[in-house]
Amino acid sequence: MYQEYFSEEHHIFRASVRKFVEKEIKPHIDQWEDEELFPVELYRKSAAAGLLGLEYPEIYGGTPCDKFMNIVYTEEMIASGSVGLVAGLGSYSIAMPPVLNLGTEAQKQKFLVPVLKGEKIAALGITEPNAGSDVANIRTRAVRDGDDYIVNGAKTFITSGCRAHFVTTAVRTGGTGYKGVSLLMIDASTPGFSVTKKIRKMGWNASDTAELSFVDCRVPAENILGDEGQGFVGIMINFQNERLALAVMAHSVAALALDESIRYAKTREAFGRTLSGFQVTRHKLVDMATKVEVARQFNYRVAAKMQAGQDAIRDVSMAKNFACEVCDKVVYDAVQIHGGYGYAREYMVERLYRDSRILSIGGGTTEIMKEIIGKVSQF
Ligand SMILES: Cc1cc2nc3c(=O)[nH]c(=O)nc-3n(C[C@H](O)[C@H](O)[C@H](O)COP(=O)(O)OP(=O)(O)OC[C@H]3O[C@@H](n4cnc5c(N)ncnc54)[C@H](O)[C@@H]3O)c2cc1C
C-alpha cells in the first residue's frame, strides 16, 4: 500500500520499529502510564536500536533519511497505545532542531551528540504562564552580564521538563515582540533553575510535563544559539515538522482506535448478534475508516511536498487541523462502540480518547492554524 511513498527500506524499518514496540514498550506501557513516567533507560535502548535521531546527520549520531522514515516511526510507536510515551521520548525532536540549525560545532557536540546517544534528555521551553500561542510575547528575560546571561522567568507545560538535562529556552534578550527573542541552552544543573511542578494531565500520562522556574540563573553566553534576536526564527524553522508529526500522530491514533473498534464490534454480542451485525455499527466503522484514510493520505501528500522542498505552510496547517478533527471524532465513536468498556481504563480506546485531546492544542492550536491558513491564502 502507498507505494508512491514507501520503499522496501521503509518496510524493513517499519518491521524493526514494530519489533521494538512489541518487546520494549507494550509489556510495560500500562505500568508506565499508571506511574506517569517511563524509565530513562528507554532513551538508550531507542538510540541503540537506531530510533533516535532520524533525519539528523550521521556525524552527530543521527540517521539521515527522508520524512517518510519518521512517519513510519511515528505510526509504529503510536501502536504502543500511548501517545504520551511517544511525546516524551521525542521531546528532543522539538528541542534539538534549533541546535542543529543555529548552533556552533561546539554546541552540537555538547548538546546534540549526547542526546542522540540517549545519554541526555532534552526539552523545549517556549510556553510561559502568560504566553502560549503568542510566542512573540514571552517574558523570561536574559540580561547579559560579562560572559554570562542572568535569566529570570518561568516556563510551563514543558514536555520532559522534569528530568531534562538541557532545556532549549526561549528568552527575551531585546525589546518587545519577536525580534527581542533569543534561544539559550540552559543546563538543568545551573543554580537558580528548578522544576516547580510536575503538571498532572488528562492524558499523555507516560510523559512528564513540567513547570520551570529561573531565578538569577547564570548561563554562559556561549550557550546562545545563533545571534541575539534569532530565537523566533529558530523556533519557526521546526514548526512545520512538528505540525506534520502531530498530524501523523492524529491519523495514527485514529487508525488504532478504528482497529480496536472493528475487533470489538466483531466479538461483542447484543440482542443475539455481534455489534458489527447492526448496520448502524458497520456504517459508523465505515465513516471512521473513510475519515482515517483521507487524513492519512493528505498527511502523506503534504509530507511529500515538504520532502520535495516545496512551501507547505498552508498545507501542513490544514493537515494538522483535519487529522486532529478526524482523530477527535474517531476516538469519540470508538468509545461509543465499546459502550461502558470504552470508559474503563483496561481498554485502549479510553486512553486514546484522553491522549488525543491535546493534539489540536499543542504545536499551534486549531485556531492559530486557521489564522495561518487564512493569512497565507489571503482570505
Ligand atoms: C501536554 C502538553 C505538552 C506541551 N509541551 C510543550 C513543550 O514541550 N514545550 C512548550 O514550549 N510548550 C508545550 N506545551 C504548550 C502548548 O504549546 C500550548 O499549550 C499551546 O501553544 C497553547 O498555548 P496556551 O496553552 O497558552 O493557550 P492560549 O494561547 O492562551 O490559547 C487559549 C485559547 O485561545 C485561543 N487563541 C489564542 N490566540 C488566538 C488568536 N489569535 N485567534 C484565535 N484564537 C486564539 C487558542 O486557540 C486557545 O483555544 C504543551 C502543552 C501541553 C498541554
GROMACS .gro file of C-alpha atoms in nm, residues 29-351:
model
  323
   29ILE     CA    1   0.313   0.059   2.897
   30ASP     CA    2   0.017   0.019   3.134
   31GLN     CA    3   0.250   0.038   3.432
   32TRP     CA    4   0.432   0.343   3.291
   33GLU     CA    5   0.101   0.517   3.228
   34ASP     CA    6  -0.006   0.448   3.587
   35GLU     CA    7   0.328   0.563   3.727
   36GLU     CA    8   0.318   0.866   3.495
   37LEU     CA    9   0.678   0.804   3.386
   38PHE     CA   10   0.880   0.569   3.168
   39PRO     CA   11   1.235   0.456   3.256
   40VAL     CA   12   1.519   0.677   3.127
   41GLU     CA   13   1.681   0.356   3.007
   42LEU     CA   14   1.436   0.364   2.716
   43TYR     CA   15   1.625   0.659   2.563
   44ARG     CA   16   1.942   0.449   2.545
   45LYS     CA   17   1.756   0.149   2.413
   46SER     CA   18   1.592   0.363   2.144
   47ALA     CA   19   1.928   0.508   2.044
   48ALA     CA   20   2.085   0.161   2.031
   49ALA     CA   21   1.800   0.044   1.806
   50GLY     CA   22   1.862   0.339   1.572
   51LEU     CA   23   1.533   0.505   1.661
   52LEU     CA   24   1.665   0.836   1.795
   53GLY     CA   25   1.789   1.099   1.555
   54LEU     CA   26   1.600   1.019   1.237
   55GLU     CA   27   1.672   1.290   0.977
   56TYR     CA   28   1.978   1.409   1.175
   57PRO     CA   29   2.330   1.397   1.025
   58GLU     CA   30   2.536   1.086   1.088
   59ILE     CA   31   2.831   1.285   1.223
   60TYR     CA   32   2.620   1.373   1.528
   61GLY     CA   33   2.493   1.020   1.572
   62GLY     CA   34   2.178   1.064   1.368
   63THR     CA   35   2.031   0.870   1.078
   64PRO     CA   36   1.995   1.068   0.758
   65CYS     CA   37   1.667   0.965   0.595
   66ASP     CA   38   1.355   1.109   0.439
   67LYS     CA   39   1.041   1.229   0.617
   68PHE     CA   40   0.864   0.902   0.545
   69MET     CA   41   1.101   0.715   0.778
   70ASN     CA   42   0.988   0.948   1.053
   71ILE     CA   43   0.626   0.886   0.955
   72VAL     CA   44   0.685   0.511   0.977
   73TYR     CA   45   0.846   0.562   1.318
   74THR     CA   46   0.551   0.766   1.450
   75GLU     CA   47   0.286   0.530   1.312
   76GLU     CA   48   0.450   0.226   1.468
   77MET     CA   49   0.531   0.393   1.801
   78ILE     CA   50   0.170   0.510   1.837
   79ALA     CA   51   0.071   0.145   1.805
   80SER     CA   52   0.210   0.113   2.160
   81GLY     CA   53  -0.119   0.275   2.262
   82SER     CA   54   0.047   0.564   2.446
   83VAL     CA   55   0.086   0.899   2.274
   84GLY     CA   56   0.249   1.037   2.589
   85LEU     CA   57   0.535   0.792   2.561
   86VAL     CA   58   0.599   0.895   2.201
   87ALA     CA   59   0.590   1.263   2.300
   88GLY     CA   60   0.825   1.212   2.597
   89LEU     CA   61   1.075   1.004   2.407
   90GLY     CA   62   1.053   1.250   2.119
   91SER     CA   63   1.096   1.578   2.311
   92TYR     CA   64   1.444   1.604   2.160
   93SER     CA   65   1.285   1.633   1.817
   94ILE     CA   66   1.147   1.975   1.910
   95ALA     CA   67   1.438   2.076   2.137
   96MET     CA   68   1.731   1.987   1.911
   97PRO     CA   69   1.644   2.138   1.569
   98PRO     CA   70   1.748   2.489   1.684
   99VAL     CA   71   2.083   2.342   1.795
  100LEU     CA   72   2.125   2.177   1.457
  101ASN     CA   73   2.011   2.481   1.259
  102LEU     CA   74   2.161   2.769   1.457
  103GLY     CA   75   2.423   2.607   1.682
  104THR     CA   76   2.801   2.617   1.652
  105GLU     CA   77   3.001   2.298   1.608
  106ALA     CA   78   3.094   2.308   1.978
  107GLN     CA   79   2.725   2.339   2.077
  108LYS     CA   80   2.631   2.046   1.855
  109GLN     CA   81   2.899   1.833   2.018
  110LYS     CA   82   2.796   1.940   2.367
  111PHE     CA   83   2.417   1.915   2.336
  112LEU     CA   84   2.314   1.723   2.028
  113VAL     CA   85   2.557   1.431   2.039
  114PRO     CA   86   2.475   1.305   2.394
  115VAL     CA   87   2.102   1.349   2.329
  116LEU     CA   88   2.111   1.139   2.012
  117LYS     CA   89   2.309   0.874   2.203
  118GLY     CA   90   2.021   0.859   2.452
  119GLU     CA   91   2.252   0.966   2.733
  120LYS     CA   92   2.094   1.305   2.795
  121ILE     CA   93   1.737   1.428   2.779
  122ALA     CA   94   1.638   1.748   2.603
  123ALA     CA   95   1.326   1.963   2.631
  124LEU     CA   96   1.197   2.270   2.452
  125GLY     CA   97   1.094   2.559   2.677
  126ILE     CA   98   0.886   2.818   2.496
  127THR     CA   99   0.544   2.834   2.662
  128GLU     CA  100   0.502   3.056   2.967
  129PRO     CA  101   0.215   3.100   3.208
  130ASN     CA  102   0.116   3.419   3.022
  131ALA     CA  103   0.230   3.338   2.669
  132GLY     CA  104   0.138   3.023   2.477
  133SER     CA  105   0.008   3.086   2.126
  134ASP     CA  106   0.150   3.436   2.149
  135VAL     CA  107   0.514   3.321   2.136
  136ALA     CA  108   0.645   3.667   2.050
  137ASN     CA  109   0.520   3.790   2.387
  138ILE     CA  110   0.734   3.569   2.615
  139ARG     CA  111   0.868   3.744   2.925
  140THR     CA  112   1.151   3.525   3.056
  141ARG     CA  113   1.439   3.767   3.047
  142ALA     CA  114   1.810   3.706   2.986
  143VAL     CA  115   2.033   4.001   3.070
  144ARG     CA  116   2.398   3.999   2.963
  145ASP     CA  117   2.646   4.021   3.250
  146GLY     CA  118   3.009   3.975   3.141
  147ASP     CA  119   3.046   3.628   2.991
  148ASP     CA  120   2.704   3.517   3.115
  149TYR     CA  121   2.335   3.584   3.084
  150ILE     CA  122   2.129   3.617   3.402
  151VAL     CA  123   1.795   3.450   3.339
  152ASN     CA  124   1.475   3.518   3.532
  153GLY     CA  125   1.129   3.389   3.447
  154ALA     CA  126   0.915   3.080   3.420
  155LYS     CA  127   0.804   2.820   3.165
  156THR     CA  128   0.510   2.587   3.172
  157PHE     CA  129   0.381   2.271   3.001
  158ILE     CA  130   0.735   2.162   2.914
  159THR     CA  131   0.740   1.802   2.788
  160SER     CA  132   1.022   1.604   2.956
  161GLY     CA  133   1.099   1.915   3.162
  162CYS     CA  134   1.105   1.728   3.495
  163ARG     CA  135   1.414   1.530   3.406
  164ALA     CA  136   1.566   1.710   3.108
  165HIS     CA  137   1.939   1.776   3.127
  166PHE     CA  138   1.915   2.064   2.876
  167VAL     CA  139   1.629   2.298   2.803
  168THR     CA  140   1.633   2.489   2.475
  169THR     CA  141   1.483   2.802   2.626
  170ALA     CA  142   1.318   3.099   2.459
  171VAL     CA  143   1.429   3.414   2.641
  172ARG     CA  144   1.392   3.785   2.587
  173THR     CA  145   1.729   3.949   2.528
  174GLY     CA  146   1.594   4.252   2.347
  175GLY     CA  147   1.285   4.470   2.327
  176THR     CA  148   0.923   4.371   2.284
  177GLY     CA  149   0.798   4.147   2.003
  178TYR     CA  150   0.955   3.861   1.814
  179LYS     CA  151   1.279   4.046   1.733
  180GLY     CA  152   1.371   4.051   2.103
  181VAL     CA  153   1.355   3.671   2.141
  182SER     CA  154   1.667   3.451   2.161
  183LEU     CA  155   1.728   3.082   2.230
  184LEU     CA  156   1.955   2.982   2.514
  185MET     CA  157   2.063   2.630   2.610
  186ILE     CA  158   2.013   2.601   2.984
  187ASP     CA  159   2.165   2.315   3.179
  188ALA     CA  160   1.927   2.186   3.445
  189SER     CA  161   2.211   2.173   3.698
  190THR     CA  162   2.254   2.553   3.682
  191PRO     CA  163   2.190   2.716   4.022
  192GLY     CA  164   1.859   2.905   4.010
  193PHE     CA  165   1.699   2.654   3.772
  194SER     CA  166   1.422   2.448   3.928
  195VAL     CA  167   1.129   2.226   3.840
  196THR     CA  168   0.848   2.392   4.035
  197LYS     CA  169   0.574   2.146   3.943
  198LYS     CA  170   0.506   1.823   3.764
  199ILE     CA  171   0.176   1.901   3.594
  200ARG     CA  172  -0.089   1.630   3.623
  201LYS     CA  173  -0.280   1.588   3.299
  202MET     CA  174  -0.590   1.443   3.134
  203GLY     CA  175  -0.373   1.227   2.909
  204TRP     CA  176  -0.017   1.182   2.783
  205ASN     CA  177   0.044   1.034   3.127
  206ALA     CA  178   0.361   0.842   3.043
  207SER     CA  179   0.535   1.171   2.964
  208ASP     CA  180   0.627   1.421   3.232
  209THR     CA  181   0.518   1.781   3.184
  210ALA     CA  182   0.688   2.049   3.390
  211GLU     CA  183   0.659   2.398   3.518
  212LEU     CA  184   1.009   2.551   3.533
  213SER     CA  185   1.149   2.849   3.718
  214PHE     CA  186   1.463   3.053   3.655
  215VAL     CA  187   1.582   3.276   3.939
  216ASP     CA  188   1.905   3.466   3.872
  217CYS     CA  189   2.015   3.169   3.669
  218ARG     CA  190   2.367   3.239   3.541
  219VAL     CA  191   2.405   3.084   3.196
  220PRO     CA  192   2.727   3.107   2.989
  221ALA     CA  193   2.676   3.349   2.698
  222GLU     CA  194   2.834   3.086   2.472
  223ASN     CA  195   2.511   2.886   2.516
  224ILE     CA  196   2.312   3.121   2.295
  225LEU     CA  197   2.200   2.961   1.968
  226GLY     CA  198   2.285   3.190   1.677
  227ASP     CA  199   2.278   3.562   1.744
  228GLU     CA  200   2.065   3.759   1.984
  229GLY     CA  201   1.722   3.809   1.828
  230GLN     CA  202   1.738   3.494   1.615
  231GLY     CA  203   1.529   3.288   1.857
  232PHE     CA  204   1.193   3.338   1.691
  233VAL     CA  205   1.327   3.224   1.355
  234GLY     CA  206   1.493   2.926   1.527
  235ILE     CA  207   1.158   2.828   1.675
  236MET     CA  208   0.966   2.876   1.350
  237ILE     CA  209   1.205   2.666   1.138
  238ASN     CA  210   1.089   2.347   1.303
  239PHE     CA  211   0.721   2.431   1.346
  240GLN     CA  212   0.630   2.276   1.009
  241ASN     CA  213   0.796   1.946   1.104
  242GLU     CA  214   0.635   1.947   1.448
  243ARG     CA  215   0.293   2.010   1.295
  244LEU     CA  216   0.339   1.730   1.044
  245ALA     CA  217   0.442   1.498   1.328
  246LEU     CA  218   0.128   1.592   1.526
  247ALA     CA  219  -0.089   1.537   1.217
  248VAL     CA  220   0.067   1.192   1.171
  249MET     CA  221   0.015   1.115   1.539
  250ALA     CA  222  -0.351   1.210   1.493
  251HIS     CA  223  -0.411   0.979   1.196
  252SER     CA  224  -0.217   0.701   1.373
  253VAL     CA  225  -0.421   0.732   1.694
  254ALA     CA  226  -0.741   0.733   1.487
  255ALA     CA  227  -0.627   0.426   1.293
  256LEU     CA  228  -0.553   0.241   1.616
  257ALA     CA  229  -0.891   0.336   1.766
  258LEU     CA  230  -1.056   0.214   1.447
  259ASP     CA  231  -0.874  -0.122   1.461
  260GLU     CA  232  -0.972  -0.168   1.824
  261SER     CA  233  -1.333  -0.084   1.738
  262ILE     CA  234  -1.351  -0.326   1.445
  263ARG     CA  235  -1.214  -0.606   1.664
  264TYR     CA  236  -1.454  -0.528   1.945
  265ALA     CA  237  -1.757  -0.493   1.715
  266LYS     CA  238  -1.688  -0.836   1.568
  267THR     CA  239  -1.686  -1.013   1.903
  268ARG     CA  240  -1.920  -0.823   2.137
  269GLU     CA  241  -2.275  -0.952   2.123
  270ALA     CA  242  -2.603  -0.777   2.198
  271PHE     CA  243  -2.958  -0.879   2.113
  272GLY     CA  244  -2.836  -1.210   1.972
  273ARG     CA  245  -2.581  -1.078   1.724
  274THR     CA  246  -2.240  -0.914   1.718
  275LEU     CA  247  -2.225  -0.536   1.717
  276SER     CA  248  -2.099  -0.545   1.359
  277GLY     CA  249  -2.419  -0.731   1.278
  278PHE     CA  250  -2.600  -0.398   1.321
  279GLN     CA  251  -2.592  -0.184   1.012
  280VAL     CA  252  -2.561   0.129   1.225
  281THR     CA  253  -2.231  -0.002   1.372
  282ARG     CA  254  -2.097  -0.105   1.033
  283HIS     CA  255  -2.177   0.237   0.892
  284LYS     CA  256  -2.010   0.401   1.189
  285LEU     CA  257  -1.697   0.192   1.125
  286VAL     CA  258  -1.711   0.281   0.755
  287ASP     CA  259  -1.732   0.652   0.835
  288MET     CA  260  -1.439   0.619   1.075
  289ALA     CA  261  -1.233   0.428   0.818
  290THR     CA  262  -1.310   0.685   0.549
  291LYS     CA  263  -1.202   0.974   0.769
  292VAL     CA  264  -0.880   0.798   0.873
  293GLU     CA  265  -0.795   0.718   0.512
  294VAL     CA  266  -0.844   1.075   0.391
  295ALA     CA  267  -0.644   1.221   0.680
  296ARG     CA  268  -0.364   0.971   0.627
  297GLN     CA  269  -0.341   1.027   0.253
  298PHE     CA  270  -0.347   1.405   0.289
  299ASN     CA  271  -0.071   1.385   0.550
  300TYR     CA  272   0.140   1.173   0.315
  301ARG     CA  273   0.076   1.418   0.032
  302VAL     CA  274   0.187   1.712   0.246
  303ALA     CA  275   0.495   1.520   0.367
  304ALA     CA  276   0.590   1.452   0.004
  305LYS     CA  277   0.559   1.821  -0.071
  306MET     CA  278   0.780   1.910   0.226
  307GLN     CA  279   1.025   1.637   0.127
  308ALA     CA  280   1.049   1.795  -0.219
  309GLY     CA  281   1.140   2.124  -0.054
  310GLN     CA  282   0.816   2.295  -0.156
  311ASP     CA  283   0.646   2.554   0.058
  312ALA     CA  284   0.381   2.373   0.263
  313ILE     CA  285   0.292   2.614   0.545
  314ARG     CA  286  -0.074   2.629   0.444
  315ASP     CA  287  -0.099   2.257   0.368
  316VAL     CA  288   0.065   2.139   0.688
  317SER     CA  289  -0.162   2.365   0.895
  318MET     CA  290  -0.463   2.220   0.713
  319ALA     CA  291  -0.327   1.867   0.759
  320LYS     CA  292  -0.287   1.917   1.134
  321ASN     CA  293  -0.636   2.061   1.176
  322PHE     CA  294  -0.801   1.800   0.958
  323ALA     CA  295  -0.624   1.500   1.112
  324CYS     CA  296  -0.693   1.626   1.465
  325GLU     CA  297  -1.062   1.677   1.387
  326VAL     CA  298  -1.077   1.327   1.240
  327CYS     CA  299  -0.898   1.186   1.542
  328ASP     CA  300  -1.133   1.358   1.789
  329LYS     CA  301  -1.439   1.219   1.610
  330VAL     CA  302  -1.295   0.869   1.562
  331VAL     CA  303  -1.187   0.825   1.926
  332TYR     CA  304  -1.530   0.952   2.036
  333ASP     CA  305  -1.704   0.691   1.818
  334ALA     CA  306  -1.457   0.423   1.929
  335VAL     CA  307  -1.555   0.478   2.292
  336GLN     CA  308  -1.922   0.475   2.190
  337ILE     CA  309  -1.883   0.140   2.012
  338HIS     CA  310  -1.715  -0.003   2.322
  339GLY     CA  311  -2.005   0.108   2.542
  340GLY     CA  312  -1.920   0.108   2.914
  341TYR     CA  313  -1.595  -0.073   2.846
  342GLY     CA  314  -1.481   0.224   2.640
  343TYR     CA  315  -1.488   0.424   2.964
  344ALA     CA  316  -1.277   0.169   3.154
  345ARG     CA  317  -0.901   0.205   3.199
  346GLU     CA  318  -0.833  -0.151   3.081
  347TYR     CA  319  -0.948  -0.069   2.729
  348MET     CA  320  -0.710   0.105   2.495
  349VAL     CA  321  -0.971   0.336   2.344
  350GLU     CA  322  -1.018   0.501   2.685
  351ARG     CA  323  -0.655   0.615   2.680
   0.00000   0.00000   0.00000
